mmCIF file of C-alpha atoms in Angstrom:
data_model
loop_
_atom_site.group_PDB
_atom_site.id
_atom_site.type_symbol
_atom_site.label_atom_id
_atom_site.label_comp_id
_atom_site.label_asym_id
_atom_site.label_seq_id
_atom_site.Cartn_x
_atom_site.Cartn_y
_atom_site.Cartn_z
ATOM 1 C CA MET A 1 0.000 0.000 0.000
ATOM 2 C CA SER A 2 1.359 3.401 -0.930
ATOM 3 C CA PRO A 3 2.049 5.706 2.021
ATOM 4 C CA ARG A 4 -0.192 8.699 2.536
ATOM 5 C CA GLY A 5 0.893 11.437 0.194
ATOM 6 C CA GLY A 6 2.665 8.971 -2.132
ATOM 7 C CA ARG A 7 2.155 8.452 -5.850
ATOM 8 C CA ARG A 8 -1.445 8.272 -6.981
ATOM 9 C CA CYS A 9 -2.927 6.360 -9.915
ATOM 10 C CA PRO A 10 -2.693 8.452 -13.126
ATOM 11 C CA PRO A 11 -6.079 9.563 -14.462
ATOM 12 C CA ALA A 12 -5.569 7.638 -17.743
ATOM 13 C CA LEU A 13 -4.823 4.403 -15.880
ATOM 14 C CA LEU A 14 -7.764 4.994 -13.540
ATOM 15 C CA ALA A 15 -10.079 5.434 -16.525
ATOM 16 C CA LEU A 16 -8.750 2.212 -18.049
ATOM 17 C CA LEU A 17 -9.331 0.298 -14.820
ATOM 18 C CA LEU A 18 -12.872 1.647 -14.548
ATOM 19 C CA GLY A 19 -13.503 0.727 -18.164
ATOM 20 C CA LEU A 20 -12.315 -2.830 -17.536
ATOM 21 C CA ALA A 21 -14.474 -3.025 -14.439
ATOM 22 C CA GLY A 22 -17.453 -1.830 -16.458
ATOM 23 C CA SER A 23 -16.808 -4.374 -19.224
ATOM 24 C CA ARG A 24 -17.676 -7.442 -17.168
ATOM 25 C CA GLY A 25 -20.560 -9.235 -18.849
ATOM 26 C CA PHE A 26 -23.771 -10.782 -17.678
ATOM 27 C CA PRO A 27 -24.066 -14.305 -19.128
ATOM 28 C CA GLU A 28 -27.856 -14.112 -18.913
ATOM 29 C CA CYS A 29 -27.817 -11.149 -21.330
ATOM 30 C CA GLU A 30 -26.056 -13.061 -24.106
ATOM 31 C CA ASN A 31 -29.112 -15.127 -25.044
ATOM 32 C CA ALA A 32 -31.788 -12.649 -24.059
ATOM 33 C CA PRO A 33 -34.772 -12.722 -26.468
ATOM 34 C CA VAL A 34 -35.853 -9.619 -28.368
ATOM 35 C CA SER A 35 -37.960 -7.575 -25.971
ATOM 36 C CA HIS A 36 -38.358 -4.333 -27.949
ATOM 37 C CA ALA A 37 -38.697 -3.611 -31.682
ATOM 38 C CA VAL A 38 -38.459 0.007 -32.819
ATOM 39 C CA THR A 39 -38.115 1.912 -36.091
ATOM 40 C CA VAL A 40 -35.244 4.137 -37.162
ATOM 41 C CA GLY A 41 -35.947 7.718 -36.091
ATOM 42 C CA GLY A 42 -38.435 6.635 -33.420
ATOM 43 C CA SER A 43 -38.253 6.614 -29.623
ATOM 44 C CA LEU A 44 -37.271 3.762 -27.322
ATOM 45 C CA CYS A 45 -37.902 3.483 -23.585
ATOM 46 C CA LEU A 46 -36.584 0.595 -21.490
ATOM 47 C CA ALA A 47 -37.784 0.122 -17.922
ATOM 48 C CA PRO A 48 -36.997 -2.612 -15.365
ATOM 49 C CA GLU A 49 -40.132 -4.563 -14.485
ATOM 50 C CA ARG A 50 -39.175 -4.659 -10.829
ATOM 51 C CA GLU A 51 -36.505 -3.455 -8.426
ATOM 52 C CA PRO A 52 -34.349 -5.747 -6.285
ATOM 53 C CA GLN A 53 -35.786 -6.561 -2.884
ATOM 54 C CA TRP A 54 -32.647 -5.270 -1.205
ATOM 55 C CA GLU A 55 -31.825 -1.559 -0.798
ATOM 56 C CA TRP A 56 -29.756 -0.605 -3.837
ATOM 57 C CA THR A 57 -27.612 2.535 -3.920
ATOM 58 C CA GLU A 58 -27.053 3.158 -7.654
ATOM 59 C CA ILE A 59 -28.524 2.153 -10.979
ATOM 60 C CA HIS A 60 -26.372 1.981 -14.093
ATOM 61 C CA TRP A 61 -27.693 1.777 -17.647
ATOM 62 C CA GLY A 62 -25.380 0.412 -20.294
ATOM 63 C CA VAL A 63 -25.114 -1.345 -23.642
ATOM 64 C CA ARG A 64 -23.068 -4.156 -25.133
ATOM 65 C CA MET A 65 -21.080 -2.580 -27.964
ATOM 66 C CA ASP A 66 -19.069 -5.642 -29.033
ATOM 67 C CA PRO A 67 -18.849 -9.226 -27.775
ATOM 68 C CA GLY A 68 -17.290 -9.055 -24.324
ATOM 69 C CA MET A 69 -17.304 -5.247 -24.219
ATOM 70 C CA ARG A 70 -19.874 -3.121 -22.413
ATOM 71 C CA GLN A 71 -20.285 0.623 -22.234
ATOM 72 C CA ARG A 72 -22.109 2.575 -19.558
ATOM 73 C CA ILE A 73 -24.652 5.116 -20.732
ATOM 74 C CA LEU A 74 -25.566 6.719 -17.407
ATOM 75 C CA THR A 75 -25.350 6.315 -13.646
ATOM 76 C CA ALA A 76 -28.039 7.488 -11.222
ATOM 77 C CA PRO A 77 -27.739 7.308 -7.427
ATOM 78 C CA ARG A 78 -30.845 6.363 -5.500
ATOM 79 C CA ASP A 79 -31.199 9.960 -4.341
ATOM 80 C CA GLY A 80 -29.503 12.305 -6.761
ATOM 81 C CA ASP A 81 -29.152 13.436 -10.351
ATOM 82 C CA ALA A 82 -28.117 11.113 -13.163
ATOM 83 C CA SER A 83 -24.728 11.543 -14.807
ATOM 84 C CA TYR A 84 -24.404 10.736 -18.511
ATOM 85 C CA ALA A 85 -21.319 9.246 -20.137
ATOM 86 C CA GLU A 86 -19.771 10.529 -23.338
ATOM 87 C CA GLY A 87 -20.299 8.324 -26.357
ATOM 88 C CA PRO A 88 -22.731 7.540 -29.180
ATOM 89 C CA PHE A 89 -25.759 8.019 -26.898
ATOM 90 C CA HIS A 90 -24.758 11.385 -25.483
ATOM 91 C CA GLY A 91 -27.513 13.941 -26.059
ATOM 92 C CA ARG A 92 -30.028 11.257 -27.094
ATOM 93 C CA VAL A 93 -30.760 9.645 -23.738
ATOM 94 C CA LYS A 94 -32.812 10.628 -20.725
ATOM 95 C CA PHE A 95 -33.298 8.923 -17.364
ATOM 96 C CA HIS A 96 -36.797 8.895 -15.830
ATOM 97 C CA ARG A 97 -36.633 8.409 -12.084
ATOM 98 C CA GLY A 98 -40.319 7.499 -11.756
ATOM 99 C CA ASN A 99 -39.899 4.066 -13.352
ATOM 100 C CA LEU A 100 -36.084 4.091 -13.560
ATOM 101 C CA SER A 101 -36.304 3.924 -17.357
ATOM 102 C CA LEU A 102 -33.794 4.775 -20.059
ATOM 103 C CA CYS A 103 -35.253 6.583 -23.089
ATOM 104 C CA ILE A 104 -33.402 7.021 -26.396
ATOM 105 C CA SER A 105 -34.536 9.425 -29.133
ATOM 106 C CA PRO A 106 -34.051 9.482 -32.040
ATOM 107 C CA VAL A 107 -33.181 5.828 -32.540
ATOM 108 C CA ARG A 108 -30.376 5.029 -34.970
ATOM 109 C CA ARG A 109 -29.836 1.903 -36.998
ATOM 110 C CA ASP A 110 -26.785 0.892 -34.943
ATOM 111 C CA ASP A 111 -28.831 1.019 -31.705
ATOM 112 C CA ASN A 112 -29.719 -2.603 -32.501
ATOM 113 C CA ARG A 113 -28.006 -3.993 -29.377
ATOM 114 C CA VAL A 114 -28.375 -5.579 -25.950
ATOM 115 C CA TYR A 115 -28.964 -3.134 -23.071
ATOM 116 C CA TRP A 116 -28.776 -3.690 -19.342
ATOM 117 C CA ALA A 117 -29.890 -2.015 -16.128
ATOM 118 C CA GLU A 118 -27.589 -2.743 -13.213
ATOM 119 C CA PHE A 119 -28.694 -2.206 -9.614
ATOM 120 C CA GLU A 120 -25.740 -1.941 -7.255
ATOM 121 C CA ARG A 121 -25.033 -2.035 -3.565
ATOM 122 C CA ARG A 122 -21.447 -3.074 -3.249
ATOM 123 C CA PRO A 123 -20.554 -5.829 -3.556
ATOM 124 C CA VAL A 124 -24.023 -7.040 -4.661
ATOM 125 C CA ILE A 125 -25.124 -6.419 -8.276
ATOM 126 C CA SER A 126 -28.375 -7.343 -10.004
ATOM 127 C CA ALA A 127 -28.950 -6.893 -13.753
ATOM 128 C CA ARG A 128 -31.942 -6.666 -16.096
ATOM 129 C CA CYS A 129 -31.387 -7.337 -19.815
ATOM 130 C CA PHE A 130 -33.120 -5.960 -22.930
ATOM 131 C CA ARG A 131 -32.462 -6.992 -26.539
ATOM 132 C CA VAL A 132 -33.536 -4.290 -28.998
ATOM 133 C CA SER A 133 -34.106 -4.759 -32.730
ATOM 134 C CA VAL A 134 -34.178 -1.704 -35.015
ATOM 135 C CA TRP A 135 -36.186 -1.752 -38.255
ATOM 136 C CA ASP A 136 -36.821 0.591 -41.161
ATOM 137 C CA PRO A 137 -40.205 2.343 -41.175
ATOM 138 C CA VAL A 138 -42.759 0.466 -43.290
ATOM 139 C CA PRO A 139 -43.755 2.515 -46.372
ATOM 140 C CA GLN A 140 -47.241 2.302 -47.827
ATOM 141 C CA PRO A 141 -47.398 -0.635 -50.231
ATOM 142 C CA GLU A 142 -48.112 -0.273 -53.946
ATOM 143 C CA LEU A 143 -51.234 -2.047 -55.231
ATOM 144 C CA ARG A 144 -51.911 -2.955 -58.868
ATOM 145 C CA SER A 145 -55.018 -4.744 -60.154
ATOM 146 C CA GLN A 146 -55.410 -6.667 -63.398
ATOM 147 C CA ILE A 147 -58.219 -8.591 -65.094
ATOM 148 C CA LEU A 148 -56.719 -11.930 -66.087
ATOM 149 C CA GLU A 149 -59.650 -13.341 -68.048
ATOM 150 C CA ARG A 150 -63.392 -13.038 -68.738
ATOM 151 C CA GLU A 151 -65.682 -15.987 -69.128
ATOM 152 C CA ARG A 152 -69.482 -16.298 -69.140
ATOM 153 C CA GLY A 153 -70.086 -13.017 -67.390
ATOM 154 C CA TRP A 154 -67.345 -13.433 -64.788
ATOM 155 C CA CYS A 155 -63.934 -11.774 -64.329
ATOM 156 C CA ARG A 156 -60.879 -13.412 -62.820
ATOM 157 C CA LEU A 157 -58.808 -10.647 -61.252
ATOM 158 C CA ALA A 158 -55.381 -10.383 -59.635
ATOM 159 C CA LEU A 159 -54.065 -7.879 -57.089
ATOM 160 C CA LEU A 160 -50.303 -7.443 -56.795
ATOM 161 C CA CYS A 161 -49.005 -5.868 -53.578
ATOM 162 C CA SER A 162 -45.360 -4.813 -53.238
ATOM 163 C CA SER A 163 -43.304 -2.954 -50.637
ATOM 164 C CA PRO A 164 -39.528 -2.563 -50.260
ATOM 165 C CA GLY A 165 -37.674 -4.065 -47.361
ATOM 166 C CA ASN A 166 -38.056 -7.173 -45.240
ATOM 167 C CA VAL A 167 -41.833 -7.196 -44.688
ATOM 168 C CA SER A 168 -44.631 -9.721 -44.283
ATOM 169 C CA TYR A 169 -47.918 -9.580 -46.200
ATOM 170 C CA SER A 170 -51.528 -10.326 -45.287
ATOM 171 C CA TRP A 171 -54.827 -9.751 -47.107
ATOM 172 C CA ALA A 172 -58.434 -9.001 -46.206
ATOM 173 C CA CYS A 173 -61.412 -8.414 -48.505
ATOM 174 C CA ALA A 174 -64.830 -7.021 -47.645
ATOM 175 C CA GLY A 175 -68.025 -5.963 -49.407
ATOM 176 C CA ALA A 176 -68.649 -2.766 -51.304
ATOM 177 C CA GLY A 177 -68.167 0.703 -49.938
ATOM 178 C CA PRO A 178 -65.180 2.601 -48.533
ATOM 179 C CA GLY A 179 -64.205 2.384 -44.907
ATOM 180 C CA PRO A 180 -61.348 3.156 -42.531
ATOM 181 C CA ILE A 181 -58.159 1.158 -42.889
ATOM 182 C CA PRO A 182 -58.023 -1.203 -39.879
ATOM 183 C CA GLY A 183 -54.976 -2.120 -37.844
ATOM 184 C CA PRO A 184 -52.493 -4.832 -38.765
ATOM 185 C CA ILE A 185 -54.150 -7.939 -40.168
ATOM 186 C CA PRO A 186 -52.893 -10.922 -38.154
ATOM 187 C CA GLY A 187 -51.297 -13.878 -39.797
ATOM 188 C CA PRO A 188 -48.719 -13.544 -42.591
ATOM 189 C CA ILE A 189 -49.319 -15.603 -45.716
ATOM 190 C CA PRO A 190 -47.914 -19.156 -45.388
ATOM 191 C CA GLY A 191 -44.996 -19.679 -47.740
ATOM 192 C CA GLN A 192 -44.682 -15.976 -48.545
ATOM 193 C CA ILE A 193 -41.044 -14.941 -48.967
ATOM 194 C CA PRO A 194 -40.398 -11.726 -46.959
ATOM 195 C CA GLY A 195 -39.630 -8.792 -49.238
ATOM 196 C CA SER A 196 -41.147 -10.329 -52.374
ATOM 197 C CA PRO A 197 -44.474 -9.087 -53.831
ATOM 198 C CA SER A 198 -47.661 -10.894 -52.884
ATOM 199 C CA ARG A 199 -50.559 -11.731 -55.229
ATOM 200 C CA LEU A 200 -54.253 -12.214 -54.489
ATOM 201 C CA LEU A 201 -56.694 -13.846 -56.944
ATOM 202 C CA ARG A 202 -60.449 -13.138 -56.889
ATOM 203 C CA SER A 203 -63.480 -13.782 -59.132
ATOM 204 C CA LEU A 204 -66.381 -11.338 -59.597
ATOM 205 C CA PRO A 205 -69.484 -11.290 -61.795
ATOM 206 C CA GLU A 206 -69.810 -8.544 -64.380
ATOM 207 C CA GLY A 207 -71.494 -5.414 -63.098
ATOM 208 C CA ALA A 208 -71.239 -6.463 -59.427
ATOM 209 C CA GLU A 209 -70.607 -3.946 -56.672
ATOM 210 C CA PRO A 210 -66.887 -3.232 -56.063
ATOM 211 C CA GLN A 211 -65.123 -5.494 -53.593
ATOM 212 C CA ILE A 212 -62.667 -3.696 -51.281
ATOM 213 C CA CYS A 213 -59.440 -5.595 -50.650
ATOM 214 C CA LEU A 214 -56.751 -4.514 -48.228
ATOM 215 C CA CYS A 215 -53.066 -5.401 -48.395
ATOM 216 C CA ASN A 216 -51.240 -5.122 -45.076
ATOM 217 C CA VAL A 217 -47.424 -5.074 -44.881
ATOM 218 C CA SER A 218 -45.614 -5.249 -41.565
ATOM 219 C CA ASN A 219 -42.374 -5.875 -39.766
ATOM 220 C CA PRO A 220 -41.873 -6.401 -36.015
ATOM 221 C CA ALA A 221 -41.800 -2.627 -35.405
ATOM 222 C CA GLY A 222 -44.645 -1.271 -37.572
ATOM 223 C CA TRP A 223 -47.124 -1.708 -40.389
ATOM 224 C CA SER A 224 -48.768 0.052 -43.303
ATOM 225 C CA ALA A 225 -51.686 -0.760 -45.602
ATOM 226 C CA ALA A 226 -53.236 0.110 -48.941
ATOM 227 C CA ARG A 227 -56.614 -0.823 -50.405
ATOM 228 C CA ALA A 228 -58.089 -1.219 -53.859
ATOM 229 C CA ALA A 229 -61.598 -1.720 -55.227
ATOM 230 C CA LEU A 230 -61.963 -4.775 -57.448
ATOM 231 C CA THR A 231 -64.578 -4.449 -60.186
ATOM 232 C CA CYS A 232 -65.661 -6.404 -63.244
ATOM 233 C CA PRO A 233 -67.166 -3.708 -65.503
ATOM 234 C CA VAL A 234 -69.638 -4.577 -68.227
ATOM 235 C CA ILE A 235 -68.137 -4.168 -71.697
ATOM 236 C CA PRO A 236 -70.458 -2.239 -74.084
ATOM 237 C CA GLY A 237 -71.641 -4.537 -76.865
ATOM 238 C CA ASN A 238 -70.772 -7.639 -74.870
ATOM 239 C CA CYS A 239 -73.965 -9.685 -74.661
ATOM 240 C CA SER A 240 -72.510 -12.401 -72.499
ATOM 241 C CA HIS A 241 -74.301 -11.063 -69.432
ATOM 242 C CA TRP A 242 -77.630 -11.300 -71.331
ATOM 243 C CA ARG A 243 -77.054 -14.923 -72.219
ATOM 244 C CA PRO A 244 -78.791 -16.431 -69.149
ATOM 245 C CA LEU A 245 -81.800 -14.180 -69.706
ATOM 246 C CA ALA A 246 -81.908 -15.065 -73.415
ATOM 247 C CA VAL A 247 -81.838 -18.766 -72.599
ATOM 248 C CA ALA A 248 -84.676 -18.310 -70.118
ATOM 249 C CA VAL A 249 -86.749 -16.345 -72.664
ATOM 250 C CA ALA A 250 -86.127 -18.974 -75.354
ATOM 251 C CA GLU A 251 -87.207 -21.752 -73.033
ATOM 252 C CA GLY A 252 -90.333 -19.797 -72.119
ATOM 253 C CA LEU A 253 -91.213 -19.219 -75.773
ATOM 254 C CA THR A 254 -90.687 -22.889 -76.534
ATOM 255 C CA LEU A 255 -93.078 -23.918 -73.777
ATOM 256 C CA LEU A 256 -95.590 -21.324 -74.959
ATOM 257 C CA LEU A 257 -95.450 -22.598 -78.555
ATOM 258 C CA VAL A 258 -95.795 -26.209 -77.445
ATOM 259 C CA GLY A 259 -98.808 -25.290 -75.306
ATOM 260 C CA PHE A 260 -100.399 -23.326 -78.169
ATOM 261 C CA GLY A 261 -99.848 -26.250 -80.538
ATOM 262 C CA CYS A 262 -101.568 -28.621 -78.158
ATOM 263 C CA TRP A 263 -104.505 -26.246 -77.721
ATOM 264 C CA TRP A 264 -104.897 -25.748 -81.480
ATOM 265 C CA ARG A 265 -104.816 -29.492 -82.122
ATOM 266 C CA GLU A 266 -107.502 -30.167 -79.522
ATOM 267 C CA ASN A 267 -109.758 -27.415 -80.960
ATOM 268 C CA SER A 268 -109.253 -28.761 -84.500
ATOM 269 C CA ARG A 269 -110.475 -32.218 -83.476
ATOM 270 C CA GLU A 270 -113.605 -30.790 -81.839
ATOM 271 C CA GLY A 271 -114.408 -28.808 -84.992
#
């Protein structure tokens, strides 16, 4: 032990020792599942679900920057103001004492990391882990409709829905008339490859009321939707939609002629 008044630890060495002390890892954080999904440019708030049962003195918030390396974001004593560390989060973080949460805004793409809240009362330490995934905002999808074929007064139509990025698709169709776009439609399409366009096939009779179909695209952090009205318009000069009526009229006339023939024959015999 150095005598009182002897050489003290240089500030650079002291900072290195503190950095090494702060780089110890929590094994339970390595395999933590994703607990928060957020979009680039959005806001993220992480809050411990519960405090330790023992009387802690400080809470530290930090992040794993690289495997085996951790960086502290802030330190807040139980009774006192929080102190923020220099680094990539400086100026973007805020500590809320009410629920002991760490809030980051705006979120950047490289904030896709594992975070931890460390309660401390030397030598006891208790940690809470949070794995955050960062996603691009979901743009509104593009919808295109096409009539594939017409047959006997019916149209076979296709809707093509496309959106950039790694997204999942789902569809919903309702009756005629506009309405508000609902929330995310649950259940992505089985076998749909994320990021590739999705196609929906429908059949409608000619002249029927429009059918509203909604394409929903989503990722774990958000969603967007677009809708289109499917119609099978009657083509001027196309008599295919009159064909059933013409057949019915022809059958009626045939029955009428047969009945008249029978009546005339009976009257001829009586005469």
